[in-house]
N, CA, C and O atoms as a Tinker XYZ file with bonds, in Angstrom:
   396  protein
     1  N    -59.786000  -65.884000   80.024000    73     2
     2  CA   -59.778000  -64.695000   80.832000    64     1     3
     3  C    -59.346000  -63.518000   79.951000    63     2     4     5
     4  O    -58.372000  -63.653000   79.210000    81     3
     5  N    -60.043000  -62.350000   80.003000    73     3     6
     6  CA   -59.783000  -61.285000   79.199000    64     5     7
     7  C    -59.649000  -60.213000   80.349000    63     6     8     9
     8  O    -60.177000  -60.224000   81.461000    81     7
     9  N    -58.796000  -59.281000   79.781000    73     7    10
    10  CA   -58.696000  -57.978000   80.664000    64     9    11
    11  C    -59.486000  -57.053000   79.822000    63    10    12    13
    12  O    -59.351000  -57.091000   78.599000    81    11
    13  N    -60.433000  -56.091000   80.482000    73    11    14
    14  CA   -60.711000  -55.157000   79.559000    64    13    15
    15  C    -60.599000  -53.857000   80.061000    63    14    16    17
    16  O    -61.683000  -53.462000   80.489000    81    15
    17  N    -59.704000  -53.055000   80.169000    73    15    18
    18  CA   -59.712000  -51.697000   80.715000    64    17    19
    19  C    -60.616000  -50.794000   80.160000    63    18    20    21
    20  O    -60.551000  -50.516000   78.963000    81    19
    21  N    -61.743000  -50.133000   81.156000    73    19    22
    22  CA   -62.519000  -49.460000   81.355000    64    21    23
    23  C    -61.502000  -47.664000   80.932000    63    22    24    25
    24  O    -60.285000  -47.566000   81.089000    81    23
    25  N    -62.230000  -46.724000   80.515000    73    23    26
    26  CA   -61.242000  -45.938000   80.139000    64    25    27
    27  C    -62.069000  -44.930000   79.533000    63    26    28    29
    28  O    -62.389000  -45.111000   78.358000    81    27
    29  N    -62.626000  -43.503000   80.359000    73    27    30
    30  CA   -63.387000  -42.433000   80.772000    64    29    31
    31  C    -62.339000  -41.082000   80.675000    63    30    32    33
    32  O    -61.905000  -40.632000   81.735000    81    31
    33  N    -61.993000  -40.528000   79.546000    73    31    34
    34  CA   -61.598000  -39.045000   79.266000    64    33    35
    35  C    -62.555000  -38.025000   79.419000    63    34    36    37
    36  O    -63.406000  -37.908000   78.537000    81    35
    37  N    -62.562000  -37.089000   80.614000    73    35    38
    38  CA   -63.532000  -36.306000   80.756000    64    37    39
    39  C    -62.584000  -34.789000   80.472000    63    38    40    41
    40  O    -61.697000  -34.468000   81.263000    81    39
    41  N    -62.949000  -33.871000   79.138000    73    39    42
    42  CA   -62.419000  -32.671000   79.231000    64    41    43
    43  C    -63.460000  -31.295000   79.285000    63    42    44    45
    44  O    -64.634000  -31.106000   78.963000    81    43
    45  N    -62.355000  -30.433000   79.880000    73    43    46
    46  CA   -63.290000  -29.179000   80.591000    64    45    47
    47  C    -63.894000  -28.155000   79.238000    63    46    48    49
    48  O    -63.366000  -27.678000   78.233000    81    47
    49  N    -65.277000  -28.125000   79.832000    73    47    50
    50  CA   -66.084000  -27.038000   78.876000    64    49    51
    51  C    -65.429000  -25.678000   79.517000    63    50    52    53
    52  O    -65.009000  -25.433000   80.648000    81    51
    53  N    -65.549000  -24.626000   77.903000    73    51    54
    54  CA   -65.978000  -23.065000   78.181000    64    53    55
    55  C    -66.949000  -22.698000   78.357000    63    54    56    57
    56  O    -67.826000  -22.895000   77.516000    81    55
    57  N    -67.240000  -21.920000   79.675000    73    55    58
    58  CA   -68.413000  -21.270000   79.713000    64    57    59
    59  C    -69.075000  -20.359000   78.650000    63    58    60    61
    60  O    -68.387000  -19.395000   78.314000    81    59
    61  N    -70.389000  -20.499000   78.011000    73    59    62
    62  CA   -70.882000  -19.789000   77.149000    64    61    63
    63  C    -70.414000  -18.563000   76.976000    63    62    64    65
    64  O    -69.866000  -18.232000   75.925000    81    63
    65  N    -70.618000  -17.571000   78.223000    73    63    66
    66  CA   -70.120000  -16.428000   78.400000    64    65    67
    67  C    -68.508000  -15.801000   77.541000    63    66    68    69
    68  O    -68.088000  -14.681000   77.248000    81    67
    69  N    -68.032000  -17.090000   77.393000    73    67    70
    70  CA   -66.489000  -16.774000   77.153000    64    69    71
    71  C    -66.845000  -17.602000   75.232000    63    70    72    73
    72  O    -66.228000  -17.348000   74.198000    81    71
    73  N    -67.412000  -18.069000   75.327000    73    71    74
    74  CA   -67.290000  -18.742000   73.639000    64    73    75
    75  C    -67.097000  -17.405000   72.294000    63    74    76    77
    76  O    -66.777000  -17.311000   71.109000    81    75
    77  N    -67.577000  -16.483000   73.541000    73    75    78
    78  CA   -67.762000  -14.993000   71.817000    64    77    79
    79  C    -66.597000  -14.665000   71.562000    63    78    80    81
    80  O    -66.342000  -14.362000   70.396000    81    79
    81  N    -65.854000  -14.636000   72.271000    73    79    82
    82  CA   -64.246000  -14.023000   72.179000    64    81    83
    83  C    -63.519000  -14.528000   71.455000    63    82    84    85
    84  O    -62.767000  -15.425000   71.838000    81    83
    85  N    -63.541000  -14.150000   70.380000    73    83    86
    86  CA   -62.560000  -15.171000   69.154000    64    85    87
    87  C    -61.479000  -15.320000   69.195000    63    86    88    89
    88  O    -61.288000  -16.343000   68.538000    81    87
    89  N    -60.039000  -14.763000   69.751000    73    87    90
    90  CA   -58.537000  -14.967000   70.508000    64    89    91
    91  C    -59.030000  -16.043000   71.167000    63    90    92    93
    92  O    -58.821000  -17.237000   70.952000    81    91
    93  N    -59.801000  -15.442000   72.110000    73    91    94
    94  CA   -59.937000  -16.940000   73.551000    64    93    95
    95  C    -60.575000  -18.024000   72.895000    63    94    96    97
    96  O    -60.316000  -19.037000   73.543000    81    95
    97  N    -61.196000  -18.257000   72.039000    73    95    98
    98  CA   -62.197000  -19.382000   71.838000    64    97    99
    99  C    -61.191000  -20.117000   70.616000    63    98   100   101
   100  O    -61.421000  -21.245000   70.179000    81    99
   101  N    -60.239000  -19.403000   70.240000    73    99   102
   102  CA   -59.215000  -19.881000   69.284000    64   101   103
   103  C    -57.694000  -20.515000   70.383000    63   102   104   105
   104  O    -56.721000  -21.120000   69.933000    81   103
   105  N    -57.825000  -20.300000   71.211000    73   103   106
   106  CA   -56.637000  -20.463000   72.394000    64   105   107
   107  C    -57.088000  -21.622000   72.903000    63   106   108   109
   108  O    -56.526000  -22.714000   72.987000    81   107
   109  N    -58.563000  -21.144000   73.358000    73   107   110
   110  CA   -59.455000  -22.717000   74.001000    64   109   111
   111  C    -59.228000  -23.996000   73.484000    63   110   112   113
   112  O    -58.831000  -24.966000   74.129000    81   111
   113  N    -59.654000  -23.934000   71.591000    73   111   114
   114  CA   -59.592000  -24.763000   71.305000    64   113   115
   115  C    -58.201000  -25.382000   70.843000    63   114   116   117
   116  O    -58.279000  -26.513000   70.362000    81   115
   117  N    -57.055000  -24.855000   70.913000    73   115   118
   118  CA   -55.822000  -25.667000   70.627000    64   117   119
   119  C    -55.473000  -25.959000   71.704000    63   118   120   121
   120  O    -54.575000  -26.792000   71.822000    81   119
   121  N    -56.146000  -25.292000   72.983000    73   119   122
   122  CA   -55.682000  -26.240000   74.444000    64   121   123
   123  C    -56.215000  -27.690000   74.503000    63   122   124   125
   124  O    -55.723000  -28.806000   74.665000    81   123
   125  N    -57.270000  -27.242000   74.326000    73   123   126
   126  CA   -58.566000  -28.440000   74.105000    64   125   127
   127  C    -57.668000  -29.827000   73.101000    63   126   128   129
   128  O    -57.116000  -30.772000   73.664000    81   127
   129  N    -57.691000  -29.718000   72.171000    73   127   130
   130  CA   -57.042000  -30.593000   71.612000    64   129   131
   131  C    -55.743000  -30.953000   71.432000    63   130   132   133
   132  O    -55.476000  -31.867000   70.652000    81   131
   133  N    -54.621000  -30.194000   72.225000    73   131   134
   134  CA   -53.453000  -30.874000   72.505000    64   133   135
   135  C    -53.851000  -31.709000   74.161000    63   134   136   137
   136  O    -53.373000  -32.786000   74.517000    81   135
   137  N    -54.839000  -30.854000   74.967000    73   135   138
   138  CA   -55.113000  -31.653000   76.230000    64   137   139
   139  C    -55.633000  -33.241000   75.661000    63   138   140   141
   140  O    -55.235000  -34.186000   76.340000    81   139
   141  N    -56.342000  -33.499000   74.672000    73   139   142
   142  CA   -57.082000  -34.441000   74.585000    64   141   143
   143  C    -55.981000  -35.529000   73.712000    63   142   144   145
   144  O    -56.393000  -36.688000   73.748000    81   143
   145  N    -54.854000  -35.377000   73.052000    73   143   146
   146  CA   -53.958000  -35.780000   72.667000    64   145   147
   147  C    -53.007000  -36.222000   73.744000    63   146   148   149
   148  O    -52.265000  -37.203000   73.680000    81   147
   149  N    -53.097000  -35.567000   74.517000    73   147   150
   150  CA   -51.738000  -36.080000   75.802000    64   149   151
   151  C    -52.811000  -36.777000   76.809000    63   150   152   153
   152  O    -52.103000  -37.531000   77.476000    81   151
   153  N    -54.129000  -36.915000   77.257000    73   151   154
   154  CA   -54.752000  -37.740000   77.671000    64   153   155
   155  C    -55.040000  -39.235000   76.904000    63   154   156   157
   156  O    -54.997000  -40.341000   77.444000    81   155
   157  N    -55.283000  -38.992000   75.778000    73   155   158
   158  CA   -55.482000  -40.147000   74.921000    64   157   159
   159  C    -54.198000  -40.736000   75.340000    63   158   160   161
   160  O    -54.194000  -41.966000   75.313000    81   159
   161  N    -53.342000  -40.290000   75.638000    73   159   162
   162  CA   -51.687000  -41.035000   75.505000    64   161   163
   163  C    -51.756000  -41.620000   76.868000    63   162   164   165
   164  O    -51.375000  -42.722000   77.261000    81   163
   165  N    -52.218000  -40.827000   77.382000    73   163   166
   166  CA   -52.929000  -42.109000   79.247000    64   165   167
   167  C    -53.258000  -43.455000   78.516000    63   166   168   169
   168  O    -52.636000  -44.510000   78.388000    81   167
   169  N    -54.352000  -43.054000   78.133000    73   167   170
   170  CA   -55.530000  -44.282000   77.603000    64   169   171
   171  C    -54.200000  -45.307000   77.128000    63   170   172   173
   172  O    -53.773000  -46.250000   77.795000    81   171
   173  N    -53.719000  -44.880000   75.889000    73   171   174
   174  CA   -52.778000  -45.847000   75.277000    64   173   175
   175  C    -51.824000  -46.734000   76.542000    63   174   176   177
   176  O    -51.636000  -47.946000   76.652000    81   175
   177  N    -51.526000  -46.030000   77.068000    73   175   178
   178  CA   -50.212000  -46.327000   78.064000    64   177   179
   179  C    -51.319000  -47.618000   78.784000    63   178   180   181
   180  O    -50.933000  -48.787000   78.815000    81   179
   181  N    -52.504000  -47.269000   79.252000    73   179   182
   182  CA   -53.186000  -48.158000   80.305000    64   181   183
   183  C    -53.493000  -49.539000   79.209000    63   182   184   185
   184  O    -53.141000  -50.663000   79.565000    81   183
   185  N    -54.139000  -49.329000   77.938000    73   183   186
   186  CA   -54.150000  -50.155000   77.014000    64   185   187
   187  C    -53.117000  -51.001000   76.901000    63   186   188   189
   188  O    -53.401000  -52.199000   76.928000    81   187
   189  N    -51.738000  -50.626000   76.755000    73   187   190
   190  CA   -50.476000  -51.477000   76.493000    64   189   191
   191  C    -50.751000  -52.521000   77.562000    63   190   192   193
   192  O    -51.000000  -53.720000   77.435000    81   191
   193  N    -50.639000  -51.745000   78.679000    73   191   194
   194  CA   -50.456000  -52.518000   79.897000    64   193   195
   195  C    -51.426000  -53.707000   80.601000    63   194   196   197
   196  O    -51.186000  -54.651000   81.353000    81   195
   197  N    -52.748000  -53.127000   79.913000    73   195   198
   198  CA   -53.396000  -53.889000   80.398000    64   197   199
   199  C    -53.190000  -55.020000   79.410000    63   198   200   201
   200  O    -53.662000  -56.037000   79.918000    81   199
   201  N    -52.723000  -55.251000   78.305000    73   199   202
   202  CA   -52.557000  -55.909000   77.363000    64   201   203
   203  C    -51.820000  -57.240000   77.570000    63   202   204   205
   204  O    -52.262000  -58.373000   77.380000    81   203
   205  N    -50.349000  -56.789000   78.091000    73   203   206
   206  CA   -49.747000  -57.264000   78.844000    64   205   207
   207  C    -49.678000  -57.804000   80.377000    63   206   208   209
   208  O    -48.757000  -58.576000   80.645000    81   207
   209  N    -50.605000  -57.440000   81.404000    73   207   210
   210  CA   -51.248000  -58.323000   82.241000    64   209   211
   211  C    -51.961000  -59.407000   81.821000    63   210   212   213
   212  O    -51.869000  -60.506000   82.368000    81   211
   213  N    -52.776000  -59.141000   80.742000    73   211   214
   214  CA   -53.862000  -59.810000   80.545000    64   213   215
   215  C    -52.773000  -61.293000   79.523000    63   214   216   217
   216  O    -53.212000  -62.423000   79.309000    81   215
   217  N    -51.843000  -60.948000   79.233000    73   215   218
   218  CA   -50.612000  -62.132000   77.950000    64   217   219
   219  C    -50.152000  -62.922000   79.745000    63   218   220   221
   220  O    -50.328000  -64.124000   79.948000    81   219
   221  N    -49.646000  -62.081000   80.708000    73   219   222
   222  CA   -48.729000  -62.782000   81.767000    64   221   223
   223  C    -49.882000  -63.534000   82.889000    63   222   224   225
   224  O    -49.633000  -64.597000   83.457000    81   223
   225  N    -51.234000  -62.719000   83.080000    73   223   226
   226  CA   -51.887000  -63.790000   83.835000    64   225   227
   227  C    -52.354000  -64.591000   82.977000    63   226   228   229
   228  O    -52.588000  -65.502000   83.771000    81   227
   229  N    -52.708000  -65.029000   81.916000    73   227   230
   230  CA   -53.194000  -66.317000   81.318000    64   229   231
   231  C    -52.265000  -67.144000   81.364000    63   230   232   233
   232  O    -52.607000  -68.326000   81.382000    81   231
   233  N    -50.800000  -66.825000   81.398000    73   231   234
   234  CA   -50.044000  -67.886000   81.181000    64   233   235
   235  C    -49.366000  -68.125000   82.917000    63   234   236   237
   236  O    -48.253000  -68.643000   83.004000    81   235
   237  N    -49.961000  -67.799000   83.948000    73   235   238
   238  CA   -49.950000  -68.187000   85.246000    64   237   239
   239  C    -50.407000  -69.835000   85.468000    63   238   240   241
   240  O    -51.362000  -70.403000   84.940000    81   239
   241  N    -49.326000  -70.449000   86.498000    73   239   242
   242  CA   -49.760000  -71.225000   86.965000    64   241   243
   243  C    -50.741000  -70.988000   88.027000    63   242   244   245
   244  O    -51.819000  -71.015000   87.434000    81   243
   245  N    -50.899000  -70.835000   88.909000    73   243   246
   246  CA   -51.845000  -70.455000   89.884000    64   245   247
   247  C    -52.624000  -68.723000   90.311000    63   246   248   249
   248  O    -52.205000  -67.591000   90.071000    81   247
   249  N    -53.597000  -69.093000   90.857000    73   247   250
   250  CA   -54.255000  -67.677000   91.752000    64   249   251
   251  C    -53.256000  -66.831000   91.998000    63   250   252   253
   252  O    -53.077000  -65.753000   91.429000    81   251
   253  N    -52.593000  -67.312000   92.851000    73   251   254
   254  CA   -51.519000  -66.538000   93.476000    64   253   255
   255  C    -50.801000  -65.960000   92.581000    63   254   256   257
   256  O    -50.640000  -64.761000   92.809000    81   255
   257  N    -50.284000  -66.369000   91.607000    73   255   258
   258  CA   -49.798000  -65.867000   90.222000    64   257   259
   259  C    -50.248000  -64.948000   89.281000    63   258   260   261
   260  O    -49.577000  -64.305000   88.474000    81   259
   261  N    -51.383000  -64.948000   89.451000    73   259   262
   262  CA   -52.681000  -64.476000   88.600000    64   261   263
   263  C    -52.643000  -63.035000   89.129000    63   262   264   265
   264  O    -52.624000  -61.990000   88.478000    81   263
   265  N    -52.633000  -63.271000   90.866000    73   263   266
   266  CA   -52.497000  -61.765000   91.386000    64   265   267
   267  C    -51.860000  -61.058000   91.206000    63   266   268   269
   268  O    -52.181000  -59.903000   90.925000    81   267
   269  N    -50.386000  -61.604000   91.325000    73   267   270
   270  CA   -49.177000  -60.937000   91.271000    64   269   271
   271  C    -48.808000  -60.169000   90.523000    63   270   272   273
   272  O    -48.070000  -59.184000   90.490000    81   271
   273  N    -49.700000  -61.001000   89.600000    73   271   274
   274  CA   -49.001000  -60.495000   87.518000    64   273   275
   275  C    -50.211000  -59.203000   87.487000    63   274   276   277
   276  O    -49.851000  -58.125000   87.014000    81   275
   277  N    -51.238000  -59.309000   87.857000    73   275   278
   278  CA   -52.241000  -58.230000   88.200000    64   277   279
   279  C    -51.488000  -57.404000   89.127000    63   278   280   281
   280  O    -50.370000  -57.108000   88.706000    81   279
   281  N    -51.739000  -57.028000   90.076000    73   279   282
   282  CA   -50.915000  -55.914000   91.056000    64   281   283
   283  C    -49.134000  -55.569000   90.320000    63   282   284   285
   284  O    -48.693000  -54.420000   90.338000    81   283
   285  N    -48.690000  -56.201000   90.000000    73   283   286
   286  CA   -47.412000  -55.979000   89.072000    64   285   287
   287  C    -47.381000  -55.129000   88.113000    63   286   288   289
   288  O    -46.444000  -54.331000   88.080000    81   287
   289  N    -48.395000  -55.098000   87.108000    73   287   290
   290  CA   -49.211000  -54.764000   86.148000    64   289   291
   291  C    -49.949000  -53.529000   85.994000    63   290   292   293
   292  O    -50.124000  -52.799000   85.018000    81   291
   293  N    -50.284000  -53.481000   87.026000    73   291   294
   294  CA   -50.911000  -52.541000   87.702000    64   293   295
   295  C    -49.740000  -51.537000   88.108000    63   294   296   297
   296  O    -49.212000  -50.610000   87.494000    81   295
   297  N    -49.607000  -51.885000   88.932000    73   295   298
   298  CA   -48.035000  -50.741000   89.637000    64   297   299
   299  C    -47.403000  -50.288000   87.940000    63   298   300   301
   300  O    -47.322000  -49.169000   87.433000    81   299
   301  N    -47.023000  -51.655000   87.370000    73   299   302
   302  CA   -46.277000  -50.444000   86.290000    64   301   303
   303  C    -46.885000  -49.579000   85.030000    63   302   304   305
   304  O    -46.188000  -48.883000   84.292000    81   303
   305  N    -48.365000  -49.753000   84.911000    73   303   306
   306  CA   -49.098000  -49.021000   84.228000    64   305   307
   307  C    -49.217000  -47.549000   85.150000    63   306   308   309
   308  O    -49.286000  -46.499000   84.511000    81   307
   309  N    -49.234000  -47.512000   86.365000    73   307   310
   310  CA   -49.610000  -46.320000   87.313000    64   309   311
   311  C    -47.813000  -45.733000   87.178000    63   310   312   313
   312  O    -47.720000  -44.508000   87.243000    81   311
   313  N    -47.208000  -46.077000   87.100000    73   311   314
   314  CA   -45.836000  -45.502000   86.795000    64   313   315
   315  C    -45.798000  -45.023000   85.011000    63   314   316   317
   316  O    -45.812000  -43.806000   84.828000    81   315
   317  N    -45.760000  -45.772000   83.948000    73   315   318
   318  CA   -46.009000  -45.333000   82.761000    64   317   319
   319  C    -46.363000  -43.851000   82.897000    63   318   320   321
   320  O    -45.767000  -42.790000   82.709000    81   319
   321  N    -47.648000  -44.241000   83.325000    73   319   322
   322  CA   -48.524000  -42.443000   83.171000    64   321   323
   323  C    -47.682000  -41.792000   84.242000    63   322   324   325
   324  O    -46.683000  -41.449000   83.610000    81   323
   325  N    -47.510000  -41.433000   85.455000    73   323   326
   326  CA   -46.352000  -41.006000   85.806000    64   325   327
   327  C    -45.164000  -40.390000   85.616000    63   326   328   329
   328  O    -44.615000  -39.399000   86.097000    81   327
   329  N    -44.847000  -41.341000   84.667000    73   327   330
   330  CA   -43.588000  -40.993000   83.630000    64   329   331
   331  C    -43.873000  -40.094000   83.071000    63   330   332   333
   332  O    -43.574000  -38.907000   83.200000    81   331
   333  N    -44.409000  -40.557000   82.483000    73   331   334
   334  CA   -44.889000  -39.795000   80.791000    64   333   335
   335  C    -45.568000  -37.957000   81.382000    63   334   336   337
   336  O    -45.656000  -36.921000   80.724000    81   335
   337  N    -45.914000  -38.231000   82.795000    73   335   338
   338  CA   -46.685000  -36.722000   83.359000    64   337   339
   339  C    -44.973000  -36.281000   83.882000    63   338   340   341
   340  O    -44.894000  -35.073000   84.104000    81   339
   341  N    -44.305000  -36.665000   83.994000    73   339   342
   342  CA   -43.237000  -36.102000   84.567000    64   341   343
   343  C    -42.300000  -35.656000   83.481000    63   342   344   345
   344  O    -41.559000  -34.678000   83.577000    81   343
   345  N    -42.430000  -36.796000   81.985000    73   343   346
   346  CA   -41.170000  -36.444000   81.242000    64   345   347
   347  C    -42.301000  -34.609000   80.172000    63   346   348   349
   348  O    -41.908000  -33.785000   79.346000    81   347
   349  N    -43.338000  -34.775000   80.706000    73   347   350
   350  CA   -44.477000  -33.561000   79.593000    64   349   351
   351  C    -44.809000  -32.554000   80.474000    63   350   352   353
   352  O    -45.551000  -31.610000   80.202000    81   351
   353  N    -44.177000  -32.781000   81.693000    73   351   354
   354  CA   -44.538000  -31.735000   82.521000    64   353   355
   355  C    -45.993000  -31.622000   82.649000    63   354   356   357
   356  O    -46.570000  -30.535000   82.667000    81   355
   357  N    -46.833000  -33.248000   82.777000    73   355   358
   358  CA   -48.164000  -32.804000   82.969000    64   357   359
   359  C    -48.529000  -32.378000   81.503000    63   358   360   361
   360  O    -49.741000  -32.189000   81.400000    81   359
   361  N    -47.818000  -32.169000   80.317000    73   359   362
   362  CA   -48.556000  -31.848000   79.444000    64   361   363
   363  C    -48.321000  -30.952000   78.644000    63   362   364   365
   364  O    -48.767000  -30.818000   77.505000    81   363
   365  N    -47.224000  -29.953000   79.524000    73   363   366
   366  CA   -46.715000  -28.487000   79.047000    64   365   367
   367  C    -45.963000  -28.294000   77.487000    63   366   368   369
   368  O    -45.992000  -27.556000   76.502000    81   367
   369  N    -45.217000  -29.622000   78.067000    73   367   370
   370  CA   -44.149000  -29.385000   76.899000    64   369   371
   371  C    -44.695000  -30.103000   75.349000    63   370   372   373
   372  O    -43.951000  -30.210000   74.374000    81   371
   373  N    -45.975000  -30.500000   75.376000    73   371   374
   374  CA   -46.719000  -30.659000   74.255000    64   373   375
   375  C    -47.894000  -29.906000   73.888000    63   374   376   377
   376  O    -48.732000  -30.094000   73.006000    81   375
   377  N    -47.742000  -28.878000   74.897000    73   375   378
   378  CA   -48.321000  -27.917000   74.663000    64   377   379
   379  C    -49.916000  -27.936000   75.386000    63   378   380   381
   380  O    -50.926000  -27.906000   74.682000    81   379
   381  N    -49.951000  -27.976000   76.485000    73   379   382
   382  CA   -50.836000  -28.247000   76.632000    64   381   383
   383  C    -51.216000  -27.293000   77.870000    63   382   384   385
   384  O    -51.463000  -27.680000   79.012000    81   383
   385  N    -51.211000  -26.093000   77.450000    73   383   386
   386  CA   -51.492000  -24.621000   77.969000    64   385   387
   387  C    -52.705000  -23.592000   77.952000    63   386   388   389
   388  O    -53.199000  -23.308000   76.861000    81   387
   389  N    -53.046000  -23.204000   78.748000    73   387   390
   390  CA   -54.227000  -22.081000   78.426000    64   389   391
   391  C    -53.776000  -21.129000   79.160000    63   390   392   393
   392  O    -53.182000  -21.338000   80.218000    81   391
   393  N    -54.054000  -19.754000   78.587000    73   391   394
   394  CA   -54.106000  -19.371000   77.356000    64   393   395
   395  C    -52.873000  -19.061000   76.729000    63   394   396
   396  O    -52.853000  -18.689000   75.556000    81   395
């Protein structure tokens, strides 16, 4: 049995209209890539975790076990990111601002 977490970073385009503005299109892009740095850190967090479901249900005795360690697993990967949005303020305090 393998876990494989599925794992879709979608970040927001500038409208053309706004790309000429060289301040803004220089602001854009260090938002842009501290946003995509503190999302990647989702990804990681769900990675660990799923890592670790996937070590505690193989070594389940039963279904019922199997679930547990899944929904368990689950709950504390959805807390991780949580955390981590609460201790970054969402992101702020790594900078993750426009403009």
């Amino acid at each position: 049995m393998t876990v494989w977490p599925v794992i879709s970073i979608t970040l927001p385009a500038l409208k053309d209209e706004h790309r000429r503005a060289g301040r803004l299109q220089q602001a854009w892009m260090r938002y842009l890539r501290r946003l995509e740095i503190h999302e990647r850190h989702h990804a990681h967090l769900i990675t660990m975790g799923a890592a670790q479901m996937q070590t505690e249900m193989r070594s389940a005795s039963s279904c019922g076990d199997m679930v547990r360690a899944s929904d368990r697993w689950r709950s504390e990967i959805l807390k991780a990111n949580s955390d981590y949005d609460e201790r970054t303020v969402h992101g702020r305090s790594e900078g993750v601002v426009f403009p």
